[in-house]
Amino acid sequence: MVNLVLYFLGQPETKALLTLFVSIIILPLSAFSAPLVPHFIWVFLRSSYLFLGIYFVGVCCLVRWIARGGQYDALKTKDLSGKTYLVTGSAGGIGKQTALELSKLGAKVVLFARPSNLQQTISDVKKVARDAKLVSGYPIDLADLRSIKTGIEQYKKSEGEDAPITALINNAGVMACPYSTTKDGFEMQMGTNHFGHFYLTQLLLPQLIKSKSRIVNVSSLAHAMWQVPCTSDTYAKQLNKQTYTPWNAYALSKTANIYFTHELHRRFHTQGVTSYVLHPGGVDTGLQRHVAMSQVFFAPLRMLLFKTQLEGAQTNLFCAVSDDVVSGKYYSDCRETELANPHANNSEQAREWWEYSEKIVAEKIKQWD
């Protein structure tokens, strides 16, 4: 528990919040001459509204700088001409920002998004792309296995069965939503965040192996919020509406992302396919739409304490582009980081979860006939 608390305290958002708290609380402490807090701070700041204003502007700038976390500054020097990146969840948030940044650097970018958002997403990315002809998109709903199959078939028909893939970025996700199930009967968060990407990656595996591609899976520090292994039993508890808990289900799906990455590495790294998993940080996106506190109480502070979408996309970009990454590892703020859930490092459980995922996805597909 102590290690987990220290882990959370080390996050940029937590550091930013603590900095903001200390910067505010120091004023009344100084006013009342509290021990270790010089009284002259309050005397100086209250002498002029200008000084007080400068103080708060400075505090906000410092907090914002801390909250942004690690940045992939070397990306600006990259020329990605001739490289191809596939991005799921590209209609908004860090997925869209990832696609925008890659297209600016000359990469061919293939966008996977829900049908209702796809055309607008393609248009937005083309506007900033170095070459608009290198931007394409295909409709995919990660909560629907049929949609995934149809979308990948359209992609292969249009781009070619042997089209090279530099990296597949499995970015799409939902967070802490009310209980619901996908069209195939999966719990919504596990179905979208894991099973959908598992199936999509399986469909692309021949191309990924031939291209010696990277696979980047977006997980979250939230994998530590439920300290249990990801198994068929723990998943069954979240599939049951009576025992469903939004945050536990989200945490479990993020542990599943980590298991998936570890098994991808174990099974395919000898064939040249490298796999990475990451925590993007606390990012101000639509992902928090189901979290009431973030919409009401926390909303005024989000701009200060959360990363912007560009800042949140940095570790996505780092894992997809940088040469300074190690396959099978977990990254946060553009550097390798230890996992916060000890169960997430269990290779045997990762293997069992892969086998369970294969089995249950195959069973769902058989039901189409």
mmCIF file of C-alpha atoms in Angstrom:
data_model
loop_
_atom_site.group_PDB
_atom_site.id
_atom_site.type_symbol
_atom_site.label_atom_id
_atom_site.label_comp_id
_atom_site.label_asym_id
_atom_site.label_seq_id
_atom_site.Cartn_x
_atom_site.Cartn_y
_atom_site.Cartn_z
ATOM 1 C CA MET A 1 0.000 0.000 0.000
ATOM 2 C CA VAL A 2 2.846 2.404 0.851
ATOM 3 C CA ASN A 3 4.467 1.759 -2.524
ATOM 4 C CA LEU A 4 1.153 2.386 -4.273
ATOM 5 C CA VAL A 5 0.669 5.714 -2.468
ATOM 6 C CA LEU A 6 4.207 6.774 -3.365
ATOM 7 C CA TYR A 7 3.553 5.750 -6.965
ATOM 8 C CA PHE A 8 0.496 7.994 -7.189
ATOM 9 C CA LEU A 9 2.320 10.847 -5.443
ATOM 10 C CA GLY A 10 4.977 10.679 -8.142
ATOM 11 C CA GLN A 11 2.517 11.429 -10.942
ATOM 12 C CA PRO A 12 2.684 14.897 -12.577
ATOM 13 C CA GLU A 13 -0.981 15.614 -11.811
ATOM 14 C CA THR A 14 -0.456 14.845 -8.116
ATOM 15 C CA LYS A 15 2.667 16.986 -7.951
ATOM 16 C CA ALA A 16 0.801 19.821 -9.651
ATOM 17 C CA LEU A 17 -2.113 19.538 -7.209
ATOM 18 C CA LEU A 18 0.214 19.559 -4.197
ATOM 19 C CA THR A 19 2.074 22.566 -5.582
ATOM 20 C CA LEU A 20 -1.201 24.435 -6.043
ATOM 21 C CA PHE A 21 -2.374 23.513 -2.543
ATOM 22 C CA VAL A 22 0.884 24.622 -0.887
ATOM 23 C CA SER A 23 0.948 27.854 -2.904
ATOM 24 C CA ILE A 24 -2.554 28.750 -1.686
ATOM 25 C CA ILE A 25 -2.290 27.578 1.923
ATOM 26 C CA ILE A 26 0.975 29.429 2.424
ATOM 27 C CA LEU A 27 -0.878 32.769 2.269
ATOM 28 C CA PRO A 28 -3.093 32.377 5.371
ATOM 29 C CA LEU A 29 -0.232 30.628 7.178
ATOM 30 C CA SER A 30 2.005 33.599 6.465
ATOM 31 C CA ALA A 31 -0.732 36.050 7.468
ATOM 32 C CA PHE A 32 -1.009 34.433 10.904
ATOM 33 C CA SER A 33 2.752 33.969 11.292
ATOM 34 C CA ALA A 34 2.583 30.180 11.374
ATOM 35 C CA PRO A 35 5.827 28.406 12.299
ATOM 36 C CA LEU A 36 8.333 28.058 9.441
ATOM 37 C CA VAL A 37 6.283 30.383 7.192
ATOM 38 C CA PRO A 38 7.791 33.908 6.987
ATOM 39 C CA HIS A 39 5.281 36.661 7.727
ATOM 40 C CA PHE A 40 6.863 38.970 5.152
ATOM 41 C CA ILE A 41 5.382 36.873 2.303
ATOM 42 C CA TRP A 42 1.870 37.973 3.249
ATOM 43 C CA VAL A 43 2.959 41.539 4.037
ATOM 44 C CA PHE A 44 4.604 41.863 0.623
ATOM 45 C CA LEU A 45 1.775 40.329 -1.408
ATOM 46 C CA ARG A 46 -1.036 42.230 0.328
ATOM 47 C CA SER A 47 0.751 45.543 -0.273
ATOM 48 C CA SER A 48 -0.391 45.559 -3.892
ATOM 49 C CA TYR A 49 -3.009 43.772 -5.964
ATOM 50 C CA LEU A 50 -0.375 43.715 -8.707
ATOM 51 C CA PHE A 51 2.014 41.653 -6.584
ATOM 52 C CA LEU A 52 -0.809 39.309 -5.579
ATOM 53 C CA GLY A 53 -1.841 38.929 -9.221
ATOM 54 C CA ILE A 54 1.726 38.217 -10.312
ATOM 55 C CA TYR A 55 2.002 35.615 -7.550
ATOM 56 C CA PHE A 56 -1.088 33.713 -8.682
ATOM 57 C CA VAL A 57 -0.135 33.919 -12.359
ATOM 58 C CA GLY A 58 3.279 32.544 -11.457
ATOM 59 C CA VAL A 59 1.720 29.742 -9.421
ATOM 60 C CA CYS A 60 -0.598 28.805 -12.291
ATOM 61 C CA CYS A 61 2.303 28.746 -14.758
ATOM 62 C CA LEU A 62 4.364 26.560 -12.427
ATOM 63 C CA VAL A 63 1.466 24.168 -11.811
ATOM 64 C CA ARG A 64 0.739 23.939 -15.551
ATOM 65 C CA TRP A 65 4.417 23.219 -16.307
ATOM 66 C CA ILE A 66 4.530 20.436 -13.699
ATOM 67 C CA ALA A 67 1.249 18.898 -14.884
ATOM 68 C CA ARG A 68 2.416 18.536 -18.489
ATOM 69 C CA GLY A 69 4.788 15.732 -17.510
ATOM 70 C CA GLY A 70 7.454 14.282 -19.780
ATOM 71 C CA GLN A 71 7.472 15.448 -23.388
ATOM 72 C CA TYR A 72 8.899 13.797 -26.503
ATOM 73 C CA ASP A 73 10.823 16.855 -27.686
ATOM 74 C CA ALA A 74 12.900 14.870 -30.189
ATOM 75 C CA LEU A 75 9.750 14.236 -32.244
ATOM 76 C CA LYS A 76 10.118 17.670 -33.849
ATOM 77 C CA THR A 77 13.314 16.530 -35.576
ATOM 78 C CA LYS A 78 11.779 13.387 -37.100
ATOM 79 C CA ASP A 79 10.879 12.876 -40.749
ATOM 80 C CA LEU A 80 8.305 10.093 -40.947
ATOM 81 C CA SER A 81 8.049 9.957 -44.730
ATOM 82 C CA GLY A 82 7.513 6.392 -45.920
ATOM 83 C CA LYS A 83 6.156 5.203 -42.577
ATOM 84 C CA THR A 84 2.576 4.072 -41.935
ATOM 85 C CA TYR A 85 0.702 4.348 -38.644
ATOM 86 C CA LEU A 86 -2.702 2.877 -37.827
ATOM 87 C CA VAL A 87 -4.553 4.616 -34.980
ATOM 88 C CA THR A 88 -7.734 3.455 -33.246
ATOM 89 C CA GLY A 89 -9.892 5.938 -31.370
ATOM 90 C CA SER A 90 -8.667 8.663 -33.702
ATOM 91 C CA ALA A 91 -11.858 10.742 -33.621
ATOM 92 C CA GLY A 92 -10.871 12.637 -30.484
ATOM 93 C CA GLY A 93 -8.620 12.967 -27.465
ATOM 94 C CA ILE A 94 -5.047 11.739 -27.573
ATOM 95 C CA GLY A 95 -5.843 9.370 -30.436
ATOM 96 C CA LYS A 96 -6.711 12.248 -32.734
ATOM 97 C CA GLN A 97 -3.774 14.295 -31.485
ATOM 98 C CA THR A 98 -1.449 11.357 -32.151
ATOM 99 C CA ALA A 99 -2.750 11.115 -35.711
ATOM 100 C CA LEU A 100 -2.386 14.871 -36.240
ATOM 101 C CA GLU A 101 1.232 14.927 -35.087
ATOM 102 C CA LEU A 102 2.230 11.903 -37.173
ATOM 103 C CA SER A 103 0.616 13.340 -40.309
ATOM 104 C CA LYS A 104 2.412 16.670 -39.836
ATOM 105 C CA LEU A 105 5.718 14.809 -40.026
ATOM 106 C CA GLY A 106 4.945 13.175 -43.359
ATOM 107 C CA ALA A 107 3.677 9.775 -42.234
ATOM 108 C CA LYS A 108 0.859 7.888 -43.889
ATOM 109 C CA VAL A 109 -1.879 7.748 -41.257
ATOM 110 C CA VAL A 110 -4.780 5.306 -41.278
ATOM 111 C CA LEU A 111 -7.613 6.347 -38.979
ATOM 112 C CA PHE A 112 -10.001 3.911 -37.338
ATOM 113 C CA ALA A 113 -13.055 5.562 -35.766
ATOM 114 C CA ARG A 114 -16.783 5.095 -35.306
ATOM 115 C CA PRO A 115 -18.749 5.707 -38.537
ATOM 116 C CA SER A 116 -20.464 8.795 -37.111
ATOM 117 C CA ASN A 117 -17.135 10.539 -36.486
ATOM 118 C CA LEU A 118 -14.929 9.214 -39.262
ATOM 119 C CA GLN A 119 -15.398 11.721 -42.091
ATOM 120 C CA GLN A 120 -14.904 14.740 -39.848
ATOM 121 C CA THR A 121 -11.787 13.122 -38.392
ATOM 122 C CA ILE A 122 -10.320 12.458 -41.837
ATOM 123 C CA SER A 123 -11.022 16.060 -42.845
ATOM 124 C CA ASP A 124 -9.390 17.468 -39.698
ATOM 125 C CA VAL A 125 -6.229 15.390 -40.086
ATOM 126 C CA LYS A 126 -5.909 16.183 -43.792
ATOM 127 C CA LYS A 127 -5.927 19.906 -42.988
ATOM 128 C CA VAL A 128 -2.635 19.658 -41.092
ATOM 129 C CA ALA A 129 -1.011 16.754 -42.948
ATOM 130 C CA ARG A 130 2.150 17.321 -44.934
ATOM 131 C CA ASP A 131 0.445 15.359 -47.710
ATOM 132 C CA ALA A 132 -3.338 15.032 -47.474
ATOM 133 C CA LYS A 133 -3.298 12.059 -49.867
ATOM 134 C CA LEU A 134 -1.541 10.044 -47.153
ATOM 135 C CA VAL A 135 -4.535 10.240 -44.797
ATOM 136 C CA SER A 136 -7.254 7.600 -44.997
ATOM 137 C CA GLY A 137 -9.831 6.165 -42.645
ATOM 138 C CA TYR A 138 -12.136 3.221 -42.093
ATOM 139 C CA PRO A 139 -15.210 2.839 -39.867
ATOM 140 C CA ILE A 140 -14.667 0.637 -36.830
ATOM 141 C CA ASP A 141 -16.575 0.360 -33.569
ATOM 142 C CA LEU A 142 -14.370 -1.429 -31.028
ATOM 143 C CA ALA A 143 -17.506 -2.486 -29.148
ATOM 144 C CA ASP A 144 -18.684 -4.568 -32.119
ATOM 145 C CA LEU A 145 -16.617 -7.498 -33.452
ATOM 146 C CA ARG A 146 -18.513 -7.511 -36.768
ATOM 147 C CA SER A 147 -17.692 -3.838 -37.238
ATOM 148 C CA ILE A 148 -14.020 -4.571 -36.594
ATOM 149 C CA LYS A 149 -13.970 -7.395 -39.143
ATOM 150 C CA THR A 150 -15.762 -5.303 -41.766
ATOM 151 C CA GLY A 151 -13.518 -2.290 -41.169
ATOM 152 C CA ILE A 152 -10.313 -4.305 -41.463
ATOM 153 C CA GLU A 153 -11.606 -6.011 -44.612
ATOM 154 C CA GLN A 154 -12.263 -2.574 -46.134
ATOM 155 C CA TYR A 155 -8.802 -1.431 -45.078
ATOM 156 C CA LYS A 156 -7.093 -4.463 -46.652
ATOM 157 C CA LYS A 157 -9.142 -4.190 -49.845
ATOM 158 C CA SER A 158 -8.274 -0.521 -50.250
ATOM 159 C CA GLU A 159 -4.688 -0.430 -48.980
ATOM 160 C CA GLY A 160 -3.643 -3.961 -49.951
ATOM 161 C CA GLU A 161 -3.249 -7.233 -48.054
ATOM 162 C CA ASP A 162 0.505 -6.673 -47.850
ATOM 163 C CA ALA A 163 0.469 -2.936 -47.111
ATOM 164 C CA PRO A 164 3.363 -2.169 -44.731
ATOM 165 C CA ILE A 165 2.566 -1.075 -41.189
ATOM 166 C CA THR A 166 5.149 0.795 -39.140
ATOM 167 C CA ALA A 167 3.027 0.796 -35.989
ATOM 168 C CA LEU A 168 -0.459 -0.081 -34.823
ATOM 169 C CA ILE A 169 -1.552 2.237 -32.018
ATOM 170 C CA ASN A 170 -4.393 0.665 -30.030
ATOM 171 C CA ASN A 171 -5.619 3.858 -28.420
ATOM 172 C CA ALA A 172 -9.438 3.717 -28.294
ATOM 173 C CA GLY A 173 -11.097 3.314 -24.928
ATOM 174 C CA VAL A 174 -13.950 4.050 -22.551
ATOM 175 C CA MET A 175 -13.626 4.819 -18.846
ATOM 176 C CA ALA A 176 -15.818 4.222 -15.788
ATOM 177 C CA CYS A 177 -19.067 4.111 -17.742
ATOM 178 C CA PRO A 178 -22.366 2.878 -16.275
ATOM 179 C CA TYR A 179 -22.977 -0.829 -16.705
ATOM 180 C CA SER A 180 -23.665 -1.904 -20.274
ATOM 181 C CA THR A 181 -22.550 -4.585 -22.684
ATOM 182 C CA THR A 182 -21.177 -4.552 -26.211
ATOM 183 C CA LYS A 183 -23.090 -5.963 -29.162
ATOM 184 C CA ASP A 184 -21.296 -9.250 -28.552
ATOM 185 C CA GLY A 185 -22.199 -9.384 -24.859
ATOM 186 C CA PHE A 186 -18.875 -8.310 -23.368
ATOM 187 C CA GLU A 187 -18.828 -5.891 -20.434
ATOM 188 C CA MET A 188 -18.479 -2.544 -22.219
ATOM 189 C CA GLN A 189 -15.094 -1.458 -20.859
ATOM 190 C CA MET A 190 -13.389 -4.826 -21.267
ATOM 191 C CA GLY A 191 -15.072 -5.321 -24.628
ATOM 192 C CA THR A 192 -13.903 -1.983 -26.006
ATOM 193 C CA ASN A 193 -10.559 -1.568 -24.272
ATOM 194 C CA HIS A 194 -9.320 -5.142 -24.601
ATOM 195 C CA PHE A 195 -11.368 -7.664 -26.592
ATOM 196 C CA GLY A 196 -11.952 -5.245 -29.474
ATOM 197 C CA HIS A 197 -8.260 -4.458 -29.792
ATOM 198 C CA PHE A 198 -7.344 -8.115 -29.297
ATOM 199 C CA TYR A 199 -9.491 -9.109 -32.275
ATOM 200 C CA LEU A 200 -8.374 -6.181 -34.430
ATOM 201 C CA THR A 201 -4.719 -7.004 -33.777
ATOM 202 C CA GLN A 202 -5.317 -10.675 -34.610
ATOM 203 C CA LEU A 203 -6.786 -9.690 -37.979
ATOM 204 C CA LEU A 204 -3.721 -7.579 -38.755
ATOM 205 C CA LEU A 205 -1.097 -10.016 -37.441
ATOM 206 C CA PRO A 206 0.087 -11.321 -40.844
ATOM 207 C CA GLN A 207 0.835 -7.760 -41.972
ATOM 208 C CA LEU A 208 2.325 -6.803 -38.614
ATOM 209 C CA ILE A 209 4.684 -9.783 -38.717
ATOM 210 C CA LYS A 210 5.661 -9.211 -42.342
ATOM 211 C CA SER A 211 6.329 -5.519 -41.651
ATOM 212 C CA LYS A 212 8.116 -6.194 -38.339
ATOM 213 C CA SER A 213 5.787 -3.602 -36.862
ATOM 214 C CA ARG A 214 5.367 -1.986 -33.482
ATOM 215 C CA ILE A 215 2.192 -2.473 -31.474
ATOM 216 C CA VAL A 216 1.430 0.285 -28.966
ATOM 217 C CA ASN A 217 -1.299 -0.379 -26.393
ATOM 218 C CA VAL A 218 -2.690 2.463 -24.297
ATOM 219 C CA SER A 219 -3.262 1.310 -20.718
ATOM 220 C CA SER A 220 -3.448 3.498 -17.613
ATOM 221 C CA LEU A 221 -2.104 3.954 -14.110
ATOM 222 C CA ALA A 222 -5.666 3.024 -13.162
ATOM 223 C CA HIS A 223 -4.622 -0.609 -13.616
ATOM 224 C CA ALA A 224 -3.470 -0.285 -9.987
ATOM 225 C CA MET A 225 -6.877 0.752 -8.663
ATOM 226 C CA TRP A 226 -8.012 -2.864 -8.301
ATOM 227 C CA GLN A 227 -5.122 -4.969 -7.059
ATOM 228 C CA VAL A 228 -6.236 -8.287 -8.518
ATOM 229 C CA PRO A 229 -5.122 -10.404 -11.471
ATOM 230 C CA CYS A 230 -7.091 -10.187 -14.696
ATOM 231 C CA THR A 231 -8.704 -13.618 -14.966
ATOM 232 C CA SER A 232 -11.931 -15.103 -16.231
ATOM 233 C CA ASP A 233 -13.207 -15.046 -12.634
ATOM 234 C CA THR A 234 -12.463 -11.371 -11.940
ATOM 235 C CA TYR A 235 -13.879 -10.471 -15.346
ATOM 236 C CA ALA A 236 -17.058 -12.439 -14.566
ATOM 237 C CA LYS A 237 -17.629 -10.201 -11.532
ATOM 238 C CA GLN A 238 -17.670 -7.143 -13.781
ATOM 239 C CA LEU A 239 -19.819 -8.839 -16.417
ATOM 240 C CA ASN A 240 -22.440 -9.395 -13.703
ATOM 241 C CA LYS A 241 -24.524 -6.223 -13.302
ATOM 242 C CA GLN A 242 -25.038 -6.931 -9.589
ATOM 243 C CA THR A 243 -21.293 -6.957 -8.815
ATOM 244 C CA TYR A 244 -20.202 -4.421 -11.445
ATOM 245 C CA THR A 245 -18.159 -1.431 -10.281
ATOM 246 C CA PRO A 246 -17.197 1.141 -12.953
ATOM 247 C CA TRP A 247 -13.690 1.823 -11.672
ATOM 248 C CA ASN A 248 -12.892 -1.826 -10.961
ATOM 249 C CA ALA A 249 -14.013 -2.729 -14.470
ATOM 250 C CA TYR A 250 -11.845 0.025 -15.920
ATOM 251 C CA ALA A 251 -8.837 -1.051 -13.851
ATOM 252 C CA LEU A 252 -9.285 -4.658 -14.948
ATOM 253 C CA SER A 253 -9.452 -3.682 -18.623
ATOM 254 C CA LYS A 254 -6.222 -1.711 -18.244
ATOM 255 C CA THR A 255 -4.510 -4.705 -16.628
ATOM 256 C CA ALA A 256 -5.758 -6.708 -19.618
ATOM 257 C CA ASN A 257 -3.958 -4.237 -21.905
ATOM 258 C CA ILE A 258 -0.737 -4.936 -20.018
ATOM 259 C CA TYR A 259 -1.187 -8.718 -20.206
ATOM 260 C CA PHE A 260 -1.895 -8.391 -23.919
ATOM 261 C CA THR A 261 1.332 -6.459 -24.456
ATOM 262 C CA HIS A 262 3.439 -8.922 -22.490
ATOM 263 C CA GLU A 263 2.053 -11.840 -24.465
ATOM 264 C CA LEU A 264 2.483 -10.055 -27.797
ATOM 265 C CA HIS A 265 6.119 -9.555 -26.872
ATOM 266 C CA ARG A 266 6.599 -13.160 -25.759
ATOM 267 C CA ARG A 267 4.933 -14.646 -28.821
ATOM 268 C CA PHE A 268 6.146 -12.372 -31.596
ATOM 269 C CA HIS A 269 9.292 -10.418 -30.669
ATOM 270 C CA THR A 270 11.478 -13.120 -32.252
ATOM 271 C CA GLN A 271 9.623 -12.403 -35.514
ATOM 272 C CA GLY A 272 10.473 -8.714 -35.321
ATOM 273 C CA VAL A 273 7.180 -7.457 -33.867
ATOM 274 C CA THR A 274 7.764 -5.197 -30.859
ATOM 275 C CA SER A 275 5.090 -4.280 -28.320
ATOM 276 C CA TYR A 276 4.754 -1.451 -25.816
ATOM 277 C CA VAL A 277 2.166 -0.454 -23.236
ATOM 278 C CA LEU A 278 1.765 2.970 -21.685
ATOM 279 C CA HIS A 279 0.027 5.306 -19.272
ATOM 280 C CA PRO A 280 -0.677 8.629 -21.053
ATOM 281 C CA GLY A 281 -1.300 10.529 -17.818
ATOM 282 C CA GLY A 282 -4.347 12.420 -16.650
ATOM 283 C CA VAL A 283 -5.559 14.102 -19.828
ATOM 284 C CA ASP A 284 -8.409 16.565 -20.281
ATOM 285 C CA THR A 285 -10.464 14.633 -22.858
ATOM 286 C CA GLY A 286 -13.983 13.340 -23.334
ATOM 287 C CA LEU A 287 -12.918 10.114 -21.620
ATOM 288 C CA GLN A 288 -14.052 11.613 -18.286
ATOM 289 C CA ARG A 289 -17.618 12.174 -19.489
ATOM 290 C CA HIS A 290 -18.921 9.433 -17.183
ATOM 291 C CA VAL A 291 -17.123 10.795 -14.111
ATOM 292 C CA ALA A 292 -19.512 13.203 -12.374
ATOM 293 C CA MET A 293 -16.837 14.776 -10.174
ATOM 294 C CA SER A 294 -14.715 15.736 -13.181
ATOM 295 C CA GLN A 295 -17.700 17.455 -14.801
ATOM 296 C CA VAL A 296 -18.838 19.484 -11.806
ATOM 297 C CA PHE A 297 -16.438 19.859 -8.897
ATOM 298 C CA PHE A 298 -13.171 19.263 -10.721
ATOM 299 C CA ALA A 299 -13.977 20.958 -14.036
ATOM 300 C CA PRO A 300 -12.477 24.400 -13.194
ATOM 301 C CA LEU A 301 -9.156 22.777 -12.264
ATOM 302 C CA ARG A 302 -8.800 20.462 -15.255
ATOM 303 C CA MET A 303 -6.987 23.011 -17.381
ATOM 304 C CA LEU A 304 -4.389 23.401 -14.645
ATOM 305 C CA LEU A 305 -3.957 19.870 -13.364
ATOM 306 C CA PHE A 306 -4.575 17.675 -16.405
ATOM 307 C CA LYS A 307 -2.471 17.393 -19.517
ATOM 308 C CA THR A 308 -3.697 18.902 -22.745
ATOM 309 C CA GLN A 309 -4.456 16.419 -25.500
ATOM 310 C CA LEU A 310 -1.128 17.206 -27.172
ATOM 311 C CA GLU A 311 0.754 16.682 -23.915
ATOM 312 C CA GLY A 312 -1.165 13.473 -23.285
ATOM 313 C CA ALA A 313 -0.249 12.126 -26.728
ATOM 314 C CA GLN A 314 3.488 12.401 -26.069
ATOM 315 C CA THR A 315 4.011 8.887 -24.706
ATOM 316 C CA ASN A 316 1.897 7.458 -27.546
ATOM 317 C CA LEU A 317 4.230 9.174 -29.984
ATOM 318 C CA PHE A 318 7.332 8.198 -28.033
ATOM 319 C CA CYS A 319 6.442 4.500 -28.103
ATOM 320 C CA ALA A 320 5.422 4.637 -31.770
ATOM 321 C CA VAL A 321 8.451 6.536 -33.071
ATOM 322 C CA SER A 322 11.415 6.570 -30.680
ATOM 323 C CA ASP A 323 14.367 4.198 -30.971
ATOM 324 C CA ASP A 324 14.863 4.413 -27.193
ATOM 325 C CA VAL A 325 12.136 1.950 -26.239
ATOM 326 C CA VAL A 326 12.272 -1.679 -25.130
ATOM 327 C CA SER A 327 9.681 -4.198 -26.278
ATOM 328 C CA GLY A 328 7.342 -5.545 -23.618
ATOM 329 C CA LYS A 329 7.881 -2.616 -21.249
ATOM 330 C CA TYR A 330 5.484 -0.121 -19.646
ATOM 331 C CA TYR A 331 5.986 3.599 -20.280
ATOM 332 C CA SER A 332 4.760 6.818 -18.710
ATOM 333 C CA ASP A 333 5.866 10.401 -19.371
ATOM 334 C CA CYS A 334 8.137 9.165 -22.167
ATOM 335 C CA ARG A 335 10.200 6.879 -19.968
ATOM 336 C CA GLU A 336 10.097 3.284 -18.823
ATOM 337 C CA THR A 337 8.165 2.926 -15.565
ATOM 338 C CA GLU A 338 7.462 0.169 -13.064
ATOM 339 C CA LEU A 339 3.965 -1.301 -12.953
ATOM 340 C CA ALA A 340 1.876 -0.373 -9.913
ATOM 341 C CA ASN A 341 -0.071 -3.638 -9.737
ATOM 342 C CA PRO A 342 2.165 -6.639 -8.940
ATOM 343 C CA HIS A 343 -0.368 -8.967 -10.596
ATOM 344 C CA ALA A 344 0.241 -7.189 -13.918
ATOM 345 C CA ASN A 345 3.757 -8.659 -14.048
ATOM 346 C CA ASN A 346 2.599 -12.275 -13.811
ATOM 347 C CA SER A 347 3.608 -13.948 -17.079
ATOM 348 C CA GLU A 348 1.570 -17.092 -16.429
ATOM 349 C CA GLN A 349 -1.605 -15.080 -15.841
ATOM 350 C CA ALA A 350 -0.877 -13.089 -19.000
ATOM 351 C CA ARG A 351 -0.620 -16.336 -20.951
ATOM 352 C CA GLU A 352 -3.859 -17.667 -19.487
ATOM 353 C CA TRP A 353 -5.645 -14.388 -20.239
ATOM 354 C CA TRP A 354 -4.500 -14.524 -23.870
ATOM 355 C CA GLU A 355 -5.832 -18.068 -24.198
ATOM 356 C CA TYR A 356 -9.121 -17.048 -22.572
ATOM 357 C CA SER A 357 -9.387 -14.032 -24.900
ATOM 358 C CA GLU A 358 -8.795 -16.220 -27.954
ATOM 359 C CA LYS A 359 -11.416 -18.687 -26.786
ATOM 360 C CA ILE A 360 -14.156 -16.209 -25.913
ATOM 361 C CA VAL A 361 -13.668 -14.078 -29.043
ATOM 362 C CA ALA A 362 -13.791 -17.214 -31.206
ATOM 363 C CA GLU A 363 -17.008 -18.275 -29.471
ATOM 364 C CA LYS A 364 -18.625 -14.907 -30.178
ATOM 365 C CA ILE A 365 -17.637 -15.099 -33.850
ATOM 366 C CA LYS A 366 -19.078 -18.616 -34.190
ATOM 367 C CA GLN A 367 -22.437 -17.219 -33.096
ATOM 368 C CA TRP A 368 -22.589 -15.174 -36.319
ATOM 369 C CA ASP A 369 -23.261 -18.323 -38.363
#
